């Protein structure tokens, strides 16, 4: 029996198309409380050192998404930027292959959106969820305009590097950043080493930006609050003979398959001639990847089974799902951005979107602060950055972490909750209601997944509404004493998940 849309929506919001959404509400309350207790001790600022006219304005460590976009955009402003990257070859790893609408919007605001025309990508409208526990009937999450784009990670990096190199004020050095140079508690430059060169060289600049990713060795001493966590892996592979079932069947939707316990997969089209599959593994990587995949494939939604079995004969690659909560550092002369600052589970493909918004924030800052030795002004902007970053990464990170955590949880109360939420989602999807109400609901959920809605209060409103309606549904369909017990278990699960997620979520 269909349910009228207006009866299921609160504050023009509706349920997301994923099993985990109910647990977000408690998680948000927990982290918002935790964040309010975090204090930052500002260092005592010394007079900035003198820099020579031959010195650079900015040294950027890392030439990936963060470093290359930062160098390109600040180079377009005429800043003298040196970008140090260990390997300027094309990155062939299976990672970072989705740019969300929030990331595309950041590129557009920085006048760099045209680079997307040169990456051989595939435009995607959103995500389709298939869950065999409910017959595999699809549920959709539509991204807001302009939609997302999937591509080979290395192609996007190359496009950003090309833009950076095209700027006359940008110099690229293929080398490894070895050590930060400090004077009186301030970072004033970097020591680096070129390949096949035993000599350690150095370069000075008023500002050093570390954007070389999760494995950055230069940020180790600044990780005073949170340490990296690695608990899951993804097994990536080229997908052969795959027929997309959602939309027009042309790969315009990412497909998320949820099978029996332990079976999860994401499939998507990279371009006109390549498709990709990622199986998610909770815990350590299996010793025999092929054997593991062969056991998982039969548990997937029906249209995914055969192509996955045919695709896992070779080309399997393990990608670790790295997590690290942010450590906001206030050392003068230093910025830590992108994955070097924090990472989240890659299930929602949001890492590049967060990184590009980091760059967007600081580009705006440096259009108003021209003196990069003005440590006091930059310090104040670091405090603002911390607050602003919570807005655009807080929702993204929690969505990613909970999305994978709850699916991997096989506790009876969790399984019952998953079933109820998925059924509720199906009913909402079929509901008839005022067109403007449904459009508002779709935009809300798509915005949360697409990185364009950055206000935690919006998500809190959605989840509070969903929680209350879920509890009401329990009381409608269970004997009273059973309903009391089950609703208590649901709330207990929320609290437990909050404590489990403490290190994984973004501050």
Tab-separated table of C-alpha atoms in Angstrom:
chain	number	residue	atom	x	y	z
A	1	UNK	CA	0.000	0.000	0.000
A	2	UNK	CA	1.472	3.346	-1.027
A	3	UNK	CA	2.090	6.088	1.465
A	4	UNK	CA	1.416	9.714	0.596
A	5	UNK	CA	4.689	11.629	0.299
A	6	UNK	CA	3.650	14.406	2.645
A	7	UNK	CA	3.126	11.883	5.422
A	8	UNK	CA	6.747	10.780	5.200
A	9	UNK	CA	8.544	14.062	4.760
A	10	UNK	CA	9.589	16.563	7.354
A	11	UNK	CA	11.226	19.889	6.499
A	12	UNK	CA	11.052	18.887	2.825
A	13	UNK	CA	13.273	15.865	3.372
A	14	UNK	CA	12.925	12.157	2.794
A	15	UNK	CA	14.724	8.933	3.557
A	16	UNK	CA	18.013	8.239	1.810
A	17	UNK	CA	18.369	5.196	-0.342
A	18	UNK	CA	20.637	3.243	1.915
A	19	UNK	CA	20.269	0.947	4.871
A	20	UNK	CA	22.330	2.969	7.303
A	21	UNK	CA	20.648	6.320	7.365
A	22	UNK	CA	18.802	6.036	10.688
A	23	UNK	CA	21.987	5.918	12.730
A	24	UNK	CA	23.231	9.298	11.506
A	25	UNK	CA	21.070	11.273	13.916
A	26	UNK	CA	22.726	10.047	17.086
A	27	UNK	CA	26.130	10.194	15.450
A	28	UNK	CA	25.669	13.842	14.570
A	29	UNK	CA	24.581	14.703	18.099
A	30	UNK	CA	27.607	12.903	19.509
A	31	UNK	CA	30.160	14.566	17.251
A	32	UNK	CA	28.621	17.999	17.516
A	33	UNK	CA	28.951	17.711	21.282
A	34	UNK	CA	32.501	16.376	20.975
A	35	UNK	CA	33.497	19.129	18.556
A	36	UNK	CA	32.256	21.819	20.923
A	37	UNK	CA	34.742	20.593	23.523
A	38	UNK	CA	37.753	20.737	21.195
A	39	UNK	CA	39.950	23.761	21.819
A	40	UNK	CA	42.896	25.004	19.801
A	41	UNK	CA	45.838	26.581	21.569
A	42	UNK	CA	47.253	29.339	19.422
A	43	UNK	CA	51.044	29.642	19.369
A	44	UNK	CA	52.771	32.828	20.372
A	45	UNK	CA	53.710	34.501	17.119
A	46	UNK	CA	57.276	35.680	16.585
A	47	UNK	CA	58.175	38.345	14.028
A	48	UNK	CA	58.202	36.589	10.635
A	49	UNK	CA	61.627	35.922	9.115
A	50	UNK	CA	62.811	37.877	6.106
A	51	UNK	CA	62.516	36.283	2.708
A	52	UNK	CA	64.511	37.181	-0.387
A	53	UNK	CA	62.872	38.376	-3.573
A	54	UNK	CA	64.210	35.240	-5.244
A	55	UNK	CA	62.307	32.994	-2.824
A	56	UNK	CA	58.978	31.509	-3.803
A	57	UNK	CA	55.674	32.685	-2.346
A	58	UNK	CA	54.367	29.154	-1.783
A	59	UNK	CA	55.844	25.656	-1.793
A	60	UNK	CA	53.298	22.904	-2.410
A	61	UNK	CA	54.228	19.347	-1.417
A	62	UNK	CA	52.356	16.874	-3.593
A	63	UNK	CA	51.103	17.078	-7.155
A	64	UNK	CA	47.858	15.133	-6.815
A	65	UNK	CA	44.333	16.535	-6.656
A	66	UNK	CA	45.055	18.872	-3.733
A	67	UNK	CA	48.561	19.998	-4.649
A	68	UNK	CA	48.034	20.402	-8.382
A	69	UNK	CA	44.751	22.305	-8.017
A	70	UNK	CA	46.272	24.575	-5.346
A	71	UNK	CA	49.337	25.291	-7.513
A	72	UNK	CA	47.184	25.879	-10.589
A	73	UNK	CA	44.710	28.256	-8.947
A	74	UNK	CA	47.287	30.275	-6.991
A	75	UNK	CA	49.514	30.336	-10.066
A	76	UNK	CA	46.630	31.845	-11.998
A	77	UNK	CA	46.694	34.635	-9.391
A	78	UNK	CA	50.349	35.294	-10.167
A	79	UNK	CA	51.761	33.758	-6.977
A	80	UNK	CA	55.234	32.251	-7.321
A	81	UNK	CA	54.504	28.612	-6.585
A	82	UNK	CA	56.866	25.653	-6.494
A	83	UNK	CA	55.132	22.266	-6.633
A	84	UNK	CA	57.217	19.307	-5.460
A	85	UNK	CA	55.923	15.928	-6.660
A	86	UNK	CA	57.731	12.589	-6.413
A	87	UNK	CA	56.321	11.141	-9.656
A	88	UNK	CA	54.940	13.195	-12.526
A	89	UNK	CA	53.895	10.093	-14.462
A	90	UNK	CA	50.245	9.116	-14.876
A	91	UNK	CA	48.758	7.582	-11.746
A	92	UNK	CA	47.305	4.197	-12.731
A	93	UNK	CA	45.922	3.200	-9.321
A	94	UNK	CA	42.243	2.323	-8.889
A	95	UNK	CA	41.205	5.122	-6.551
A	96	UNK	CA	39.574	8.511	-6.582
A	97	UNK	CA	37.424	7.821	-9.644
A	98	UNK	CA	34.313	9.834	-8.729
A	99	UNK	CA	33.962	13.588	-8.497
A	100	UNK	CA	30.732	14.608	-6.771
A	101	UNK	CA	28.634	17.648	-7.721
A	102	UNK	CA	30.177	19.504	-4.759
A	103	UNK	CA	33.627	19.034	-6.291
A	104	UNK	CA	32.519	20.082	-9.762
A	105	UNK	CA	30.977	23.215	-8.270
A	106	UNK	CA	34.274	23.992	-6.529
A	107	UNK	CA	36.153	23.718	-9.837
A	108	UNK	CA	33.599	25.980	-11.511
A	109	UNK	CA	33.911	28.599	-8.784
A	110	UNK	CA	37.687	28.547	-9.268
A	111	UNK	CA	37.257	28.945	-13.072
A	112	UNK	CA	38.769	25.505	-13.643
A	113	UNK	CA	35.737	23.461	-14.676
A	114	UNK	CA	36.938	23.233	-18.287
A	115	UNK	CA	39.575	20.681	-17.275
A	116	UNK	CA	36.743	18.127	-17.048
A	117	UNK	CA	36.456	18.251	-20.838
A	118	UNK	CA	39.891	16.655	-21.127
A	119	UNK	CA	39.651	13.609	-18.842
A	120	UNK	CA	37.610	11.064	-20.868
A	121	UNK	CA	35.038	10.791	-18.086
A	122	UNK	CA	31.449	9.591	-17.739
A	123	UNK	CA	28.664	11.800	-16.413
A	124	UNK	CA	26.565	10.165	-13.682
A	125	UNK	CA	23.159	11.212	-12.368
A	126	UNK	CA	23.339	9.473	-9.002
A	127	UNK	CA	23.381	6.097	-7.248
A	128	UNK	CA	21.059	3.111	-7.581
A	129	UNK	CA	20.802	0.690	-4.666
A	130	UNK	CA	19.950	-2.968	-5.274
A	131	UNK	CA	19.292	-5.116	-2.202
A	132	UNK	CA	18.475	-8.788	-2.706
A	133	UNK	CA	16.858	-8.979	0.738
A	134	UNK	CA	13.992	-6.957	-0.682
A	135	UNK	CA	13.897	-8.569	-4.085
A	136	UNK	CA	16.569	-6.376	-5.632
A	137	UNK	CA	14.089	-3.641	-6.509
A	138	UNK	CA	16.138	-0.492	-7.201
A	139	UNK	CA	16.088	2.641	-5.109
A	140	UNK	CA	17.539	5.851	-6.464
A	141	UNK	CA	19.491	8.769	-5.055
A	142	UNK	CA	19.673	11.540	-7.651
A	143	UNK	CA	22.612	13.930	-7.471
A	144	UNK	CA	21.743	17.616	-7.844
A	145	UNK	CA	22.905	19.419	-10.964
A	146	UNK	CA	25.452	19.267	-12.521
A	147	UNK	CA	25.600	15.603	-11.459
A	148	UNK	CA	28.841	13.726	-10.850
A	149	UNK	CA	31.551	12.404	-13.112
A	150	UNK	CA	33.546	9.157	-13.049
A	151	UNK	CA	36.986	8.936	-14.591
A	152	UNK	CA	40.433	7.446	-14.261
A	153	UNK	CA	42.014	9.199	-11.306
A	154	UNK	CA	45.267	9.803	-13.144
A	155	UNK	CA	43.529	11.601	-15.991
A	156	UNK	CA	42.032	14.207	-13.670
A	157	UNK	CA	45.371	14.643	-11.888
A	158	UNK	CA	47.117	15.107	-15.244
A	159	UNK	CA	44.592	17.742	-16.296
A	160	UNK	CA	45.186	19.694	-13.077
A	161	UNK	CA	48.964	19.380	-13.462
A	162	UNK	CA	48.731	20.578	-17.051
A	163	UNK	CA	46.860	23.666	-15.870
A	164	UNK	CA	49.445	24.308	-13.150
A	165	UNK	CA	52.408	23.923	-15.509
A	166	UNK	CA	50.770	26.331	-17.972
A	167	UNK	CA	51.064	29.142	-15.404
A	168	UNK	CA	54.258	31.163	-15.859
A	169	UNK	CA	54.665	31.637	-12.114
A	170	UNK	CA	54.519	27.900	-11.304
A	171	UNK	CA	57.624	25.725	-11.165
A	172	UNK	CA	57.387	21.928	-10.897
A	173	UNK	CA	60.174	19.888	-9.307
A	174	UNK	CA	60.052	16.094	-9.481
A	175	UNK	CA	61.419	15.217	-6.070
A	176	UNK	CA	60.527	13.935	-2.608
A	177	UNK	CA	59.880	16.378	0.220
A	178	UNK	CA	62.167	15.218	3.033
A	179	UNK	CA	61.877	17.736	5.852
A	180	UNK	CA	60.263	21.008	6.812
A	181	UNK	CA	62.599	23.898	7.587
A	182	UNK	CA	61.675	25.696	10.803
A	183	UNK	CA	62.852	28.876	12.490
A	184	UNK	CA	61.507	30.046	15.856
A	185	UNK	CA	58.543	27.686	15.657
A	186	UNK	CA	57.610	28.784	12.146
A	187	UNK	CA	57.837	26.771	8.928
A	188	UNK	CA	59.950	28.678	6.400
A	189	UNK	CA	60.649	26.119	3.696
A	190	UNK	CA	61.276	22.522	2.649
A	191	UNK	CA	64.253	20.259	2.091
A	192	UNK	CA	63.832	17.895	-0.822
A	193	UNK	CA	65.707	15.238	-2.761
A	194	UNK	CA	65.506	14.567	-6.485
A	195	UNK	CA	65.558	11.030	-7.832
A	196	UNK	CA	69.077	9.634	-8.383
A	197	UNK	CA	70.546	12.676	-6.662
A	198	UNK	CA	72.246	12.249	-3.302
A	199	UNK	CA	72.234	15.982	-2.588
A	200	UNK	CA	69.501	17.329	-0.309
A	201	UNK	CA	68.371	20.719	-1.566
A	202	UNK	CA	66.147	23.302	0.063
A	203	UNK	CA	63.750	26.015	-0.913
A	204	UNK	CA	62.352	28.789	1.263
A	205	UNK	CA	58.904	30.350	1.142
A	206	UNK	CA	56.540	32.183	3.522
A	207	UNK	CA	53.968	29.411	3.116
A	208	UNK	CA	54.319	25.639	2.781
A	209	UNK	CA	51.239	23.625	1.773
A	210	UNK	CA	51.251	19.879	2.435
A	211	UNK	CA	48.858	18.119	0.092
A	212	UNK	CA	50.609	14.818	-0.559
A	213	UNK	CA	47.892	12.564	0.812
A	214	UNK	CA	47.249	10.091	3.557
A	215	UNK	CA	50.759	8.630	3.523
A	216	UNK	CA	52.450	11.995	4.010
A	217	UNK	CA	55.532	11.659	6.187
A	218	UNK	CA	55.796	15.402	6.676
A	219	UNK	CA	52.551	15.552	8.656
A	220	UNK	CA	53.409	12.796	11.167
A	221	UNK	CA	54.522	15.185	13.903
A	222	UNK	CA	51.315	17.221	13.544
A	223	UNK	CA	48.969	14.264	14.089
A	224	UNK	CA	48.679	14.977	17.779
A	225	UNK	CA	44.985	14.126	18.226
A	226	UNK	CA	44.081	11.386	15.749
A	227	UNK	CA	46.174	8.636	14.184
A	228	UNK	CA	45.466	6.835	10.882
A	229	UNK	CA	43.142	3.842	10.962
A	230	UNK	CA	42.913	1.105	8.320
A	231	UNK	CA	40.165	-1.456	8.929
A	232	UNK	CA	38.688	-2.320	5.525
A	233	UNK	CA	39.858	-2.988	1.994
A	234	UNK	CA	38.319	-2.709	-1.454
A	235	UNK	CA	39.051	-5.179	-4.224
A	236	UNK	CA	38.957	-3.353	-7.534
A	237	UNK	CA	38.845	-4.895	-10.994
A	238	UNK	CA	37.983	-4.070	-14.617
A	239	UNK	CA	34.356	-5.076	-15.151
A	240	UNK	CA	33.669	-7.090	-18.310
A	241	UNK	CA	30.390	-7.623	-20.172
A	242	UNK	CA	28.416	-5.684	-17.569
A	243	UNK	CA	24.931	-4.442	-18.372
A	244	UNK	CA	23.791	-1.579	-16.211
A	245	UNK	CA	20.236	-2.085	-15.029
A	246	UNK	CA	19.378	1.392	-13.793
A	247	UNK	CA	18.268	4.367	-15.833
A	248	UNK	CA	18.672	3.782	-19.570
A	249	UNK	CA	21.289	1.119	-18.922
A	250	UNK	CA	24.094	3.310	-20.221
A	251	UNK	CA	26.029	3.770	-17.001
A	252	UNK	CA	24.422	7.070	-16.062
A	253	UNK	CA	23.952	5.737	-12.513
A	254	UNK	CA	26.498	4.193	-10.157
A	255	UNK	CA	25.108	0.841	-9.017
A	256	UNK	CA	25.474	-0.285	-5.414
A	257	UNK	CA	24.700	-3.956	-4.839
A	258	UNK	CA	23.908	-5.274	-1.373
A	259	UNK	CA	23.790	-9.050	-1.062
A	260	UNK	CA	23.893	-11.512	1.782
A	261	UNK	CA	26.087	-10.579	4.777
A	262	UNK	CA	29.518	-9.553	3.604
A	263	UNK	CA	28.559	-9.071	-0.055
A	264	UNK	CA	28.752	-5.464	-1.209
A	265	UNK	CA	29.796	-4.077	-4.553
A	266	UNK	CA	29.866	-0.796	-6.430
A	267	UNK	CA	29.886	-0.794	-10.228
A	268	UNK	CA	30.261	2.211	-12.501
A	269	UNK	CA	31.239	3.252	-15.998
A	270	UNK	CA	34.605	4.982	-16.285
A	271	UNK	CA	34.221	6.035	-19.911
A	272	UNK	CA	32.819	4.724	-23.179
A	273	UNK	CA	35.064	1.640	-23.152
A	274	UNK	CA	35.765	0.830	-19.481
A	275	UNK	CA	33.648	-0.236	-16.505
A	276	UNK	CA	34.843	-0.747	-12.949
A	277	UNK	CA	33.824	-2.925	-10.029
A	278	UNK	CA	34.765	-2.677	-6.348
A	279	UNK	CA	33.991	-5.359	-3.782
A	280	UNK	CA	34.129	-4.217	-0.154
A	281	UNK	CA	35.802	-6.361	2.482
A	282	UNK	CA	35.427	-5.633	6.183
A	283	UNK	CA	38.708	-6.332	7.968
A	284	UNK	CA	42.010	-7.556	6.588
A	285	UNK	CA	42.383	-8.478	2.913
A	286	UNK	CA	41.791	-12.187	2.208
A	287	UNK	CA	44.873	-14.269	1.463
A	288	UNK	CA	43.378	-15.530	-1.793
A	289	UNK	CA	41.587	-12.682	-3.560
A	290	UNK	CA	40.193	-14.719	-6.441
A	291	UNK	CA	38.808	-17.410	-4.144
A	292	UNK	CA	37.215	-14.791	-1.913
A	293	UNK	CA	35.566	-13.040	-4.851
A	294	UNK	CA	34.250	-16.342	-6.193
A	295	UNK	CA	32.515	-16.965	-2.865
A	296	UNK	CA	31.040	-13.452	-2.722
A	297	UNK	CA	29.780	-13.163	-6.309
A	298	UNK	CA	26.863	-15.668	-6.012
A	299	UNK	CA	25.442	-13.584	-3.142
A	300	UNK	CA	25.199	-10.394	-5.177
A	301	UNK	CA	22.071	-9.040	-6.896
A	302	UNK	CA	21.144	-11.215	-9.885
A	303	UNK	CA	22.301	-8.975	-12.754
A	304	UNK	CA	25.731	-8.570	-11.126
A	305	UNK	CA	26.603	-12.225	-10.507
A	306	UNK	CA	27.731	-13.435	-13.931
A	307	UNK	CA	29.755	-10.390	-15.064
A	308	UNK	CA	31.521	-10.250	-11.694
A	309	UNK	CA	32.414	-13.941	-11.921
A	310	UNK	CA	33.745	-13.388	-15.448
A	311	UNK	CA	35.745	-10.326	-14.417
A	312	UNK	CA	37.665	-11.606	-11.410
A	313	UNK	CA	39.911	-14.025	-13.278
A	314	UNK	CA	42.672	-11.430	-13.314
A	315	UNK	CA	43.385	-7.778	-12.682
A	316	UNK	CA	42.356	-7.787	-9.016
A	317	UNK	CA	43.821	-4.932	-7.008
A	318	UNK	CA	43.562	-4.291	-3.277
A	319	UNK	CA	42.886	-0.729	-2.200
A	320	UNK	CA	43.048	-0.051	1.529
A	321	UNK	CA	40.204	2.007	2.969
A	322	UNK	CA	42.192	4.498	4.993
A	323	UNK	CA	40.532	6.584	7.679
A	324	UNK	CA	41.934	9.495	9.619
A	325	UNK	CA	40.105	12.186	11.538
A	326	UNK	CA	41.376	15.706	11.075
A	327	UNK	CA	44.207	17.220	13.079
A	328	UNK	CA	43.884	20.966	12.620
A	329	UNK	CA	47.334	22.460	13.029
A	330	UNK	CA	48.064	26.141	13.617
A	331	UNK	CA	51.823	26.178	13.041
A	332	UNK	CA	52.694	29.480	11.346
A	333	UNK	CA	53.796	29.128	7.743
A	334	UNK	CA	52.115	25.738	7.262
A	335	UNK	CA	48.865	24.484	5.737
A	336	UNK	CA	47.786	20.811	5.679
A	337	UNK	CA	44.992	20.082	3.221
A	338	UNK	CA	43.099	17.265	1.496
A	339	UNK	CA	43.855	13.662	2.418
A	340	UNK	CA	46.947	14.767	4.311
A	341	UNK	CA	44.534	16.416	6.751
A	342	UNK	CA	41.920	13.687	6.943
A	343	UNK	CA	40.411	10.767	5.059
A	344	UNK	CA	37.174	8.804	5.189
A	345	UNK	CA	35.914	5.501	3.782
A	346	UNK	CA	35.866	5.713	-0.041
A	347	UNK	CA	32.438	4.107	-0.446
A	348	UNK	CA	30.752	7.391	-1.424
A	349	UNK	CA	33.684	8.652	-3.506
A	350	UNK	CA	33.910	11.977	-1.706
A	351	UNK	CA	37.650	12.487	-1.103
A	352	UNK	CA	38.385	14.663	-4.127
A	353	UNK	CA	35.343	16.809	-3.431
A	354	UNK	CA	36.614	17.595	0.075
A	355	UNK	CA	40.116	18.341	-1.246
A	356	UNK	CA	38.890	20.739	-3.930
A	357	UNK	CA	36.775	22.594	-1.391
A	358	UNK	CA	39.875	22.953	0.789
A	359	UNK	CA	41.630	24.612	-2.131
A	360	UNK	CA	38.591	26.769	-2.883
A	361	UNK	CA	38.565	28.129	0.674
A	362	UNK	CA	42.240	29.096	0.696
A	363	UNK	CA	42.182	30.540	-2.798
A	364	UNK	CA	39.503	32.946	-1.593
A	365	UNK	CA	41.615	33.757	1.470
A	366	UNK	CA	44.696	34.584	-0.559
A	367	UNK	CA	42.804	36.866	-2.907
A	368	UNK	CA	42.415	39.135	0.141
A	369	UNK	CA	45.636	38.417	2.054
A	370	UNK	CA	48.522	39.265	-0.228
A	371	UNK	CA	51.275	39.298	2.404
A	372	UNK	CA	51.978	35.625	3.135
A	373	UNK	CA	54.167	36.580	6.100
A	374	UNK	CA	51.127	38.061	7.856
A	375	UNK	CA	50.910	35.147	10.286
A	376	UNK	CA	48.283	36.761	12.479
A	377	UNK	CA	45.822	37.230	9.610
A	378	UNK	CA	46.432	33.713	8.277
A	379	UNK	CA	46.064	32.278	11.781
A	380	UNK	CA	42.614	33.807	12.066
A	381	UNK	CA	41.710	32.289	8.711
A	382	UNK	CA	42.851	28.874	9.970
A	383	UNK	CA	40.301	29.120	12.761
A	384	UNK	CA	37.615	30.059	10.247
A	385	UNK	CA	38.769	27.207	8.005
A	386	UNK	CA	38.224	24.710	10.791
A	387	UNK	CA	34.635	25.865	11.261
A	388	UNK	CA	33.907	26.028	7.535
A	389	UNK	CA	35.464	22.655	6.842
A	390	UNK	CA	33.111	21.052	9.331
A	391	UNK	CA	30.231	22.287	7.189
A	392	UNK	CA	31.351	20.813	3.882
A	393	UNK	CA	33.106	17.662	5.083
A	394	UNK	CA	31.211	16.758	8.254
A	395	UNK	CA	28.148	15.414	6.446
A	396	UNK	CA	30.239	13.798	3.690
A	397	UNK	CA	32.500	11.919	6.083
A	398	UNK	CA	29.753	10.640	8.355
A	399	UNK	CA	27.665	9.502	5.380
A	400	UNK	CA	30.645	7.526	4.071
A	401	UNK	CA	31.583	5.939	7.376
A	402	UNK	CA	28.111	4.959	8.488
A	403	UNK	CA	27.206	3.783	4.991
A	404	UNK	CA	29.767	1.008	5.242
A	405	UNK	CA	29.680	0.390	8.997
A	406	UNK	CA	26.006	-0.419	9.408
A	407	UNK	CA	25.905	-2.665	6.341
A	408	UNK	CA	28.740	-4.702	7.828
A	409	UNK	CA	26.933	-5.037	11.149
A	410	UNK	CA	25.003	-8.301	11.471
A	411	UNK	CA	23.549	-7.731	14.917
A	412	UNK	CA	19.871	-8.885	14.920
A	413	UNK	CA	18.587	-5.461	15.913
A	414	UNK	CA	20.602	-3.888	13.114
A	415	UNK	CA	19.346	-6.359	10.521
A	416	UNK	CA	15.749	-5.724	11.546
A	417	UNK	CA	16.366	-2.006	11.300
A	418	UNK	CA	17.925	-2.375	7.854
A	419	UNK	CA	14.854	-4.219	6.586
A	420	UNK	CA	12.444	-1.626	7.913
A	421	UNK	CA	14.371	1.270	6.423
A	422	UNK	CA	14.709	-0.353	3.034
A	423	UNK	CA	11.003	-1.106	2.917
A	424	UNK	CA	10.244	2.441	3.966
A	425	UNK	CA	12.482	3.739	1.214
A	426	UNK	CA	10.668	1.638	-1.370
A	427	UNK	CA	7.320	3.023	-0.197
A	428	UNK	CA	8.571	6.577	-0.371
A	429	UNK	CA	9.898	5.937	-3.872
A	430	UNK	CA	6.441	4.776	-4.990
A	431	UNK	CA	4.497	7.456	-3.162
A	432	UNK	CA	2.458	10.025	-5.012
A	433	UNK	CA	2.477	13.569	-3.788
A	434	UNK	CA	2.840	17.203	-4.843
A	435	UNK	CA	5.549	17.461	-7.475
A	436	UNK	CA	7.377	20.313	-5.756
A	437	UNK	CA	7.485	18.331	-2.476
A	438	UNK	CA	9.023	15.279	-4.142
A	439	UNK	CA	11.551	17.433	-5.996
A	440	UNK	CA	12.567	19.098	-2.739
A	441	UNK	CA	12.955	15.701	-1.071
A	442	UNK	CA	15.048	14.346	-3.947
A	443	UNK	CA	17.279	17.408	-3.932
A	444	UNK	CA	17.823	17.105	-0.174
A	445	UNK	CA	18.982	13.484	-0.272
A	446	UNK	CA	20.973	13.987	-3.466
A	447	UNK	CA	22.636	17.021	-1.931
A	448	UNK	CA	23.706	15.070	1.142
A	449	UNK	CA	25.273	12.354	-1.007
A	450	UNK	CA	26.563	14.775	-3.623
A	451	UNK	CA	28.415	17.119	-1.295
A	452	UNK	CA	26.319	20.177	-2.074
A	453	UNK	CA	24.334	20.328	1.181
A	454	UNK	CA	26.831	21.228	3.868
A	455	UNK	CA	24.603	22.129	6.793
A	456	UNK	CA	24.525	19.382	9.471
A	457	UNK	CA	21.193	20.757	10.662
A	458	UNK	CA	19.542	19.738	7.383
A	459	UNK	CA	20.683	16.181	7.791
A	460	UNK	CA	19.776	16.215	11.465
A	461	UNK	CA	16.254	17.255	10.517
A	462	UNK	CA	15.951	14.433	7.979
A	463	UNK	CA	17.227	11.821	10.387
A	464	UNK	CA	15.245	12.939	13.411
A	465	UNK	CA	12.100	12.692	11.321
A	466	UNK	CA	13.050	9.283	9.988
A	467	UNK	CA	13.899	7.944	13.425
A	468	UNK	CA	10.556	8.904	14.910
A	469	UNK	CA	8.638	7.441	11.983
A	470	UNK	CA	10.670	4.233	12.153
A	471	UNK	CA	9.900	3.815	15.848
A	472	UNK	CA	6.218	4.460	15.148
A	473	UNK	CA	6.305	1.767	12.463
A	474	UNK	CA	7.769	-0.680	14.979
A	475	UNK	CA	4.881	-0.026	17.378
A	476	UNK	CA	2.355	-0.439	14.556
A	477	UNK	CA	3.645	-3.819	13.416
A	478	UNK	CA	4.795	-5.476	16.667
A	479	UNK	CA	3.045	-6.539	19.872
A	480	UNK	CA	3.483	-3.826	22.440
A	481	UNK	CA	6.111	-5.511	24.616
A	482	UNK	CA	8.066	-6.605	21.533
A	483	UNK	CA	7.901	-3.080	20.158
A	484	UNK	CA	9.221	-1.624	23.409
A	485	UNK	CA	12.124	-4.059	23.377
A	486	UNK	CA	12.957	-3.596	19.684
A	487	UNK	CA	12.857	0.190	19.830
A	488	UNK	CA	15.193	0.072	22.834
A	489	UNK	CA	17.590	-2.103	20.836
A	490	UNK	CA	17.514	0.337	17.940
A	491	UNK	CA	18.406	3.241	20.213
A	492	UNK	CA	21.092	1.148	21.912
A	493	UNK	CA	22.622	0.479	18.508
A	494	UNK	CA	22.794	4.183	17.803
A	495	UNK	CA	24.789	4.853	20.951
A	496	UNK	CA	27.120	1.935	20.287
A	497	UNK	CA	27.827	3.128	16.765
A	498	UNK	CA	28.626	6.610	18.011
A	499	UNK	CA	31.469	5.298	20.149
A	500	UNK	CA	32.734	2.995	17.380
A	501	UNK	CA	32.854	5.906	14.946
A	502	UNK	CA	34.669	8.356	17.194
A	503	UNK	CA	38.049	8.083	15.436
A	504	UNK	CA	36.709	7.610	11.925
A	505	UNK	CA	34.541	10.696	11.628
A	506	UNK	CA	35.733	14.147	10.785
A	507	UNK	CA	35.994	16.866	13.423
